[in-house]
mmCIF file of C-alpha atoms in Angstrom:
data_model
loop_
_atom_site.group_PDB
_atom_site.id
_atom_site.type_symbol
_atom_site.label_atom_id
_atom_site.label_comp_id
_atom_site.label_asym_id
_atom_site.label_seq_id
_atom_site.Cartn_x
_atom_site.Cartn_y
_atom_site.Cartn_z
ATOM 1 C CA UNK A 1 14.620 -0.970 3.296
ATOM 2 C CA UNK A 2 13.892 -2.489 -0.472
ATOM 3 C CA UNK A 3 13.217 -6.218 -0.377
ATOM 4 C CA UNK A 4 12.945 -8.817 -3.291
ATOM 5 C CA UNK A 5 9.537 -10.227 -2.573
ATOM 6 C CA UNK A 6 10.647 -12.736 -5.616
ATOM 7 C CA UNK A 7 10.074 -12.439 -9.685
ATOM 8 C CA UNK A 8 12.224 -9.190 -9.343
ATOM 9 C CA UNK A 9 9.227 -7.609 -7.032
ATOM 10 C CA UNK A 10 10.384 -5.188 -4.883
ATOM 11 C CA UNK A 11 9.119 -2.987 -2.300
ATOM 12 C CA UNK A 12 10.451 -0.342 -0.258
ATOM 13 C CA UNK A 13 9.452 0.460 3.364
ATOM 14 C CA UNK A 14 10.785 1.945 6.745
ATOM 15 C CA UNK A 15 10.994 -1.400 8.383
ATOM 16 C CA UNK A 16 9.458 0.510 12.068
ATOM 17 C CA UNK A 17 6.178 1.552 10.029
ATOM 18 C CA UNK A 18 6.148 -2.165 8.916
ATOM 19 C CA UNK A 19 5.989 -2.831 12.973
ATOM 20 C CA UNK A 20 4.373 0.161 14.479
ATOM 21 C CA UNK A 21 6.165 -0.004 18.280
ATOM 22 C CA UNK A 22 5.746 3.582 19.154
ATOM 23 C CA UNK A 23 3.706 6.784 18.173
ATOM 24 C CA UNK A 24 6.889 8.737 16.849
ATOM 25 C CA UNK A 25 5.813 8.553 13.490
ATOM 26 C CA UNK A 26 2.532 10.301 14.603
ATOM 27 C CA UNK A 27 2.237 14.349 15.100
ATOM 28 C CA UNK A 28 0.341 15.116 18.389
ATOM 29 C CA UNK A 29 -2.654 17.512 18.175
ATOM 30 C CA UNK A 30 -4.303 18.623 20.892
ATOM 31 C CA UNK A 31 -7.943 18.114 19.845
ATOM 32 C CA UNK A 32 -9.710 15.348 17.212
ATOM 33 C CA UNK A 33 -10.616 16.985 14.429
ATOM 34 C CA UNK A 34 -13.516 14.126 13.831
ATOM 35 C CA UNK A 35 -16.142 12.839 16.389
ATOM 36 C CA UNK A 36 -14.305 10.706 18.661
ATOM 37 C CA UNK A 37 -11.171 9.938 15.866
ATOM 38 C CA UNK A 38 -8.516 9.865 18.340
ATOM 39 C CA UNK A 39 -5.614 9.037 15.437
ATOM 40 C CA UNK A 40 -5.157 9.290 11.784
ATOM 41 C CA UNK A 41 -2.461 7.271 9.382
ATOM 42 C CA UNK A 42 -2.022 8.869 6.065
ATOM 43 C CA UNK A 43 0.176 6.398 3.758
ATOM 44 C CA UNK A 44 1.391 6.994 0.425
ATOM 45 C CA UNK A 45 1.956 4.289 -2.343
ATOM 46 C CA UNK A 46 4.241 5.619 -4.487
ATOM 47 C CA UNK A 47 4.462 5.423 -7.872
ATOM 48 C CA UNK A 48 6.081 2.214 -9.112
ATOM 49 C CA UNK A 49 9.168 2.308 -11.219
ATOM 50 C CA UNK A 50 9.384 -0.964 -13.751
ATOM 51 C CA UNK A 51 11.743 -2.161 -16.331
ATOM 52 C CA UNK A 52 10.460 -3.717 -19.637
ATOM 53 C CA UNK A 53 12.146 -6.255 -22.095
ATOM 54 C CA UNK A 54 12.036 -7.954 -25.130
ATOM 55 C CA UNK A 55 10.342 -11.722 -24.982
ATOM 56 C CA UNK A 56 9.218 -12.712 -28.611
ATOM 57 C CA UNK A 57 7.280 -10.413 -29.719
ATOM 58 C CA UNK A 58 6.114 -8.960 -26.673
ATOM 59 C CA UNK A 59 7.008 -6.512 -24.245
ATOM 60 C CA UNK A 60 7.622 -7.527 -21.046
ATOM 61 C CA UNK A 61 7.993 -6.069 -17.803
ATOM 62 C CA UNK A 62 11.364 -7.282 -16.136
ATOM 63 C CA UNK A 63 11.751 -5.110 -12.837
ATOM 64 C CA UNK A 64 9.312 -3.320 -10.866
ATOM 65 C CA UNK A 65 9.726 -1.691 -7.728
ATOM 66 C CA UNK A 66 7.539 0.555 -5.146
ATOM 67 C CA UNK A 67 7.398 1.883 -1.989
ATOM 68 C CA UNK A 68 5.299 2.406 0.772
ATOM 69 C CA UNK A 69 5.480 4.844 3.330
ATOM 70 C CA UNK A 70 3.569 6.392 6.229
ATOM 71 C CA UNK A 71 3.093 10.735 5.224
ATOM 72 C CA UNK A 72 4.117 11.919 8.551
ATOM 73 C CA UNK A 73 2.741 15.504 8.067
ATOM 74 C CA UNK A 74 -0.630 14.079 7.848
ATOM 75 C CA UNK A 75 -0.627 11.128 10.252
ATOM 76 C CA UNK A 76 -1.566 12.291 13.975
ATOM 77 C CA UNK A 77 -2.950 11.588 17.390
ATOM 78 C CA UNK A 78 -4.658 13.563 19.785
ATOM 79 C CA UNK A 79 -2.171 14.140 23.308
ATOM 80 C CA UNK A 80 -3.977 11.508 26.076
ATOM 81 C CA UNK A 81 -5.064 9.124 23.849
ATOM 82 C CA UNK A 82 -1.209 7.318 22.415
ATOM 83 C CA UNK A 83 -2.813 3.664 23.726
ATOM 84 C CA UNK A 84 -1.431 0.531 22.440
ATOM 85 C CA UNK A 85 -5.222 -0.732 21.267
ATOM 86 C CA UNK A 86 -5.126 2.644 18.979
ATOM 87 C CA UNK A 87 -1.563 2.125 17.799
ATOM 88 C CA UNK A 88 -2.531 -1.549 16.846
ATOM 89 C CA UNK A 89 -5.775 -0.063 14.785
ATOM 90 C CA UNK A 90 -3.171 2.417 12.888
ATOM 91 C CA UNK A 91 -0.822 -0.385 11.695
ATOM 92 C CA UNK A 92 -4.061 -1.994 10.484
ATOM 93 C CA UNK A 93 -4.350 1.075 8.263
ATOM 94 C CA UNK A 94 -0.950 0.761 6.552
ATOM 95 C CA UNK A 95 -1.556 -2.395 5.642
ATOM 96 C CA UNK A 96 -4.567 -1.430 4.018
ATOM 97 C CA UNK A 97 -2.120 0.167 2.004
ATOM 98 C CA UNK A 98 1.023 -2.080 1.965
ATOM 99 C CA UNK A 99 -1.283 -5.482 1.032
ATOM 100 C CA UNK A 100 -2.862 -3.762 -2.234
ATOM 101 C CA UNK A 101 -0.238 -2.376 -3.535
ATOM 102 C CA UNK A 102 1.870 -5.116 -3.114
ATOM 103 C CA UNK A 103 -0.292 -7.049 -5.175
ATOM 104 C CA UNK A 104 -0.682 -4.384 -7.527
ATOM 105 C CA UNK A 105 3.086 -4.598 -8.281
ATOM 106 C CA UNK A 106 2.908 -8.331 -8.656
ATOM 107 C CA UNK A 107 0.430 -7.802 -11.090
ATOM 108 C CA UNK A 108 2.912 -5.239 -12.989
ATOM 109 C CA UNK A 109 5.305 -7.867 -12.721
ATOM 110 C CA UNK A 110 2.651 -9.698 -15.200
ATOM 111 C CA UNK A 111 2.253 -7.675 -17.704
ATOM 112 C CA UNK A 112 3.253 -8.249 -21.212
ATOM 113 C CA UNK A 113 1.975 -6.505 -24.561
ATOM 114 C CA UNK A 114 1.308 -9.296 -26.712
ATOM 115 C CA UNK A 115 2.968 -7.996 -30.321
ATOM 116 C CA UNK A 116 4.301 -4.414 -29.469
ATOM 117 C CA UNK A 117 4.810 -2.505 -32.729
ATOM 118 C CA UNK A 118 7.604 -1.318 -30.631
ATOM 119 C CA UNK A 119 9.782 -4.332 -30.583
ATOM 120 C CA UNK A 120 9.978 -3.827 -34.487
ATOM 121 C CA UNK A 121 11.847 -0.276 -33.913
ATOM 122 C CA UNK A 122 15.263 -0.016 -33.749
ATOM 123 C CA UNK A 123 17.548 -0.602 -30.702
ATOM 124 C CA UNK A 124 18.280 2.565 -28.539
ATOM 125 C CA UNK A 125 16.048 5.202 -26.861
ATOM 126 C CA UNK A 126 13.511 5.544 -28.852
ATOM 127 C CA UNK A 127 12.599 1.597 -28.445
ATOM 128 C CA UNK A 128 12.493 1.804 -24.879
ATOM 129 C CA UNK A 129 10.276 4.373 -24.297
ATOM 130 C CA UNK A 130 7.777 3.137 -26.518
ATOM 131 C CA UNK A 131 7.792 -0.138 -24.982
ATOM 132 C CA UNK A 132 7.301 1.990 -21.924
ATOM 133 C CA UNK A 133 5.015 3.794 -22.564
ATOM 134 C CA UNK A 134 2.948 0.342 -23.920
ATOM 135 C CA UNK A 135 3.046 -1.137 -20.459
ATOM 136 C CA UNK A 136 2.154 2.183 -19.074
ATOM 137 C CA UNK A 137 -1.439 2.102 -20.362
ATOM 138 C CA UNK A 138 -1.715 -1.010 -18.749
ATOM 139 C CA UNK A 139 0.148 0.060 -15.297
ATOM 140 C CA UNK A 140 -2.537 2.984 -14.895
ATOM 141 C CA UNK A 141 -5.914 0.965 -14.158
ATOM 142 C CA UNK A 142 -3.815 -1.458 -12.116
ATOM 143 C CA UNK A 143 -2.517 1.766 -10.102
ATOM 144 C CA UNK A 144 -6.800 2.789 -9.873
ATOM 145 C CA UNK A 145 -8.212 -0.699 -8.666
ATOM 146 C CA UNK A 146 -5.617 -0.617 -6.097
ATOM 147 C CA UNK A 147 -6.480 2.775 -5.365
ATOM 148 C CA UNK A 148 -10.288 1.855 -5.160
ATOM 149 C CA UNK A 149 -9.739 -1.306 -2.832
ATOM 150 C CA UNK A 150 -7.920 0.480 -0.514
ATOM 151 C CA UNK A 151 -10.483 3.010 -0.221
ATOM 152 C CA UNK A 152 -13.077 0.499 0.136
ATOM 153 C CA UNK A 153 -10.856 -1.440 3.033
ATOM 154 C CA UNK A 154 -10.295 1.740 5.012
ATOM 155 C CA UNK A 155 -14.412 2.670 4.864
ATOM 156 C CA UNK A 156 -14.937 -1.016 6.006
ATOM 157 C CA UNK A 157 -12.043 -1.148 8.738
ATOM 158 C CA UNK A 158 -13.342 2.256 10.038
ATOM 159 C CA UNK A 159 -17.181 1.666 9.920
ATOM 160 C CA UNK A 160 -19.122 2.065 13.290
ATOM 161 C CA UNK A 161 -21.025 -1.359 12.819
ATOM 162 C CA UNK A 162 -19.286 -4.859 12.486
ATOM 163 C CA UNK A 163 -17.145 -5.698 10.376
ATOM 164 C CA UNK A 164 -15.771 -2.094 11.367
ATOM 165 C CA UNK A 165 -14.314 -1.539 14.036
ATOM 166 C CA UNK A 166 -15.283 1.990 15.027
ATOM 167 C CA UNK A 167 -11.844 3.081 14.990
ATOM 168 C CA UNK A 168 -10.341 0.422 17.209
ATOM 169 C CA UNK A 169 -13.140 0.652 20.003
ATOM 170 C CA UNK A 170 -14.969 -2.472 18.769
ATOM 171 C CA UNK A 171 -11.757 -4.960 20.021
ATOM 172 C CA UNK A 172 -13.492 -8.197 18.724
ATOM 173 C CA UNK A 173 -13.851 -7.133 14.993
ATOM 174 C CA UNK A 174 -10.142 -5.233 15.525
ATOM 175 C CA UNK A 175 -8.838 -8.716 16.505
ATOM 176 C CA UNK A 176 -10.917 -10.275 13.436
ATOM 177 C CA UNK A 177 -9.155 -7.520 11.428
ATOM 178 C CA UNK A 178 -5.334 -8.405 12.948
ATOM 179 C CA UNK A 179 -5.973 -11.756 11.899
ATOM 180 C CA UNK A 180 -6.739 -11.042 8.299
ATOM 181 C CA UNK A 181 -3.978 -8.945 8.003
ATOM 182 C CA UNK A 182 -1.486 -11.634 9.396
ATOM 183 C CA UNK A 183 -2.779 -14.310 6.885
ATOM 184 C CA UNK A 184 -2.856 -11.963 3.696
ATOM 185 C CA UNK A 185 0.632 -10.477 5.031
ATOM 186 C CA UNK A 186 1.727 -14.147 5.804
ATOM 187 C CA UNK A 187 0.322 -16.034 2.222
ATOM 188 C CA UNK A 188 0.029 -12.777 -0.483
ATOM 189 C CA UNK A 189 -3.449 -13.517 -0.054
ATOM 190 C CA UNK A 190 -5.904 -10.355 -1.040
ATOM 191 C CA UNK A 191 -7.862 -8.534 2.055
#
């Protein structure tokens, strides 16, 4: 499902990984590979697609768009232990992915190369991709910080000691986490 999140932001998810309801999206294993890691959500932020301009004498980006989705061949859960608690702590982990990146495509949305030596080249192909290519080199630390945080978020969400919720056993810090990601979710707030 793409959705304008506004400013010609758009994201793309499966609506029922949005709203985990059931473990379908999960692959059952019969044993944890980890000590005690009864489930694991892989997600994949895709690389954005954006559309750049002409404003002045910069180059702007118009149009971006990305999209979110949970890498089924990765995620899993061990047979016995499909609980609702657990299921809750998983959606926690795609939006540890769906927040940042969100974010990170409003801040393509930004971007704008102040004085492009490309707007002075002719109209046609050759114009486009170097303005591009100009918002490109900006695009790719954008695409790393996001990267970074959500690295950061899962090692914190995980840990065994508060604020971490030792993979959804600790139910106080889990709710602590739920209600972070309902206000970021609910005000484009940062984690």
């Amino acid at each position: 499902m793409i959705t304008n999140l506004g400013r010609d932001v758009f994201i793309d998810f499966e609506p029922d990984e949005f709203r985990l309801t059931n473990w379908s999206k999960f692959r059952p294993v019969p044993t944890s590979p980890g000590n005690n890691i009864w489930a694991e959500t892989s997600t994949d932020g895709r690389a954005p697609t954006f559309e750049v301009a002409v404003d002045g004498s910069d180059v702007v980006v118009t149009r971006v768009q990305g999209h979110v989705v949970i890498n089924r061949g990765r995620s899993w859960v061990v047979r016995g232990h499909e609980s609702n608690e657990l299921l809750e702590h998983e959606q926690g982990h795609y939006y540890i992915t769906y927040i940042p990146y969100v974010r990170m495509l409003q801040a393509i949305r930004d971007l704008r190369v102040s004085h492009s030596p490309a707007v002075n080249l002719p109209a046609g192909h050759h114009r486009q991709t170097a303005m591009h290519n100009a918002i490109t080199r900006l695009v790719q630390p954008l695409l790393s910080q996001a990267q970074a945080r959500m690295s950061q978020l899962t090692r914190d969400y995980d840990a065994l000691t508060p604020p971490g919720t030792d993979h959804s056993r600790n139910r106080i810090e889990q709710q602590a986490w739920n209600n972070r990601f309902a206000a970021s979710l609910a005000s484009g707030a940062a984690l």
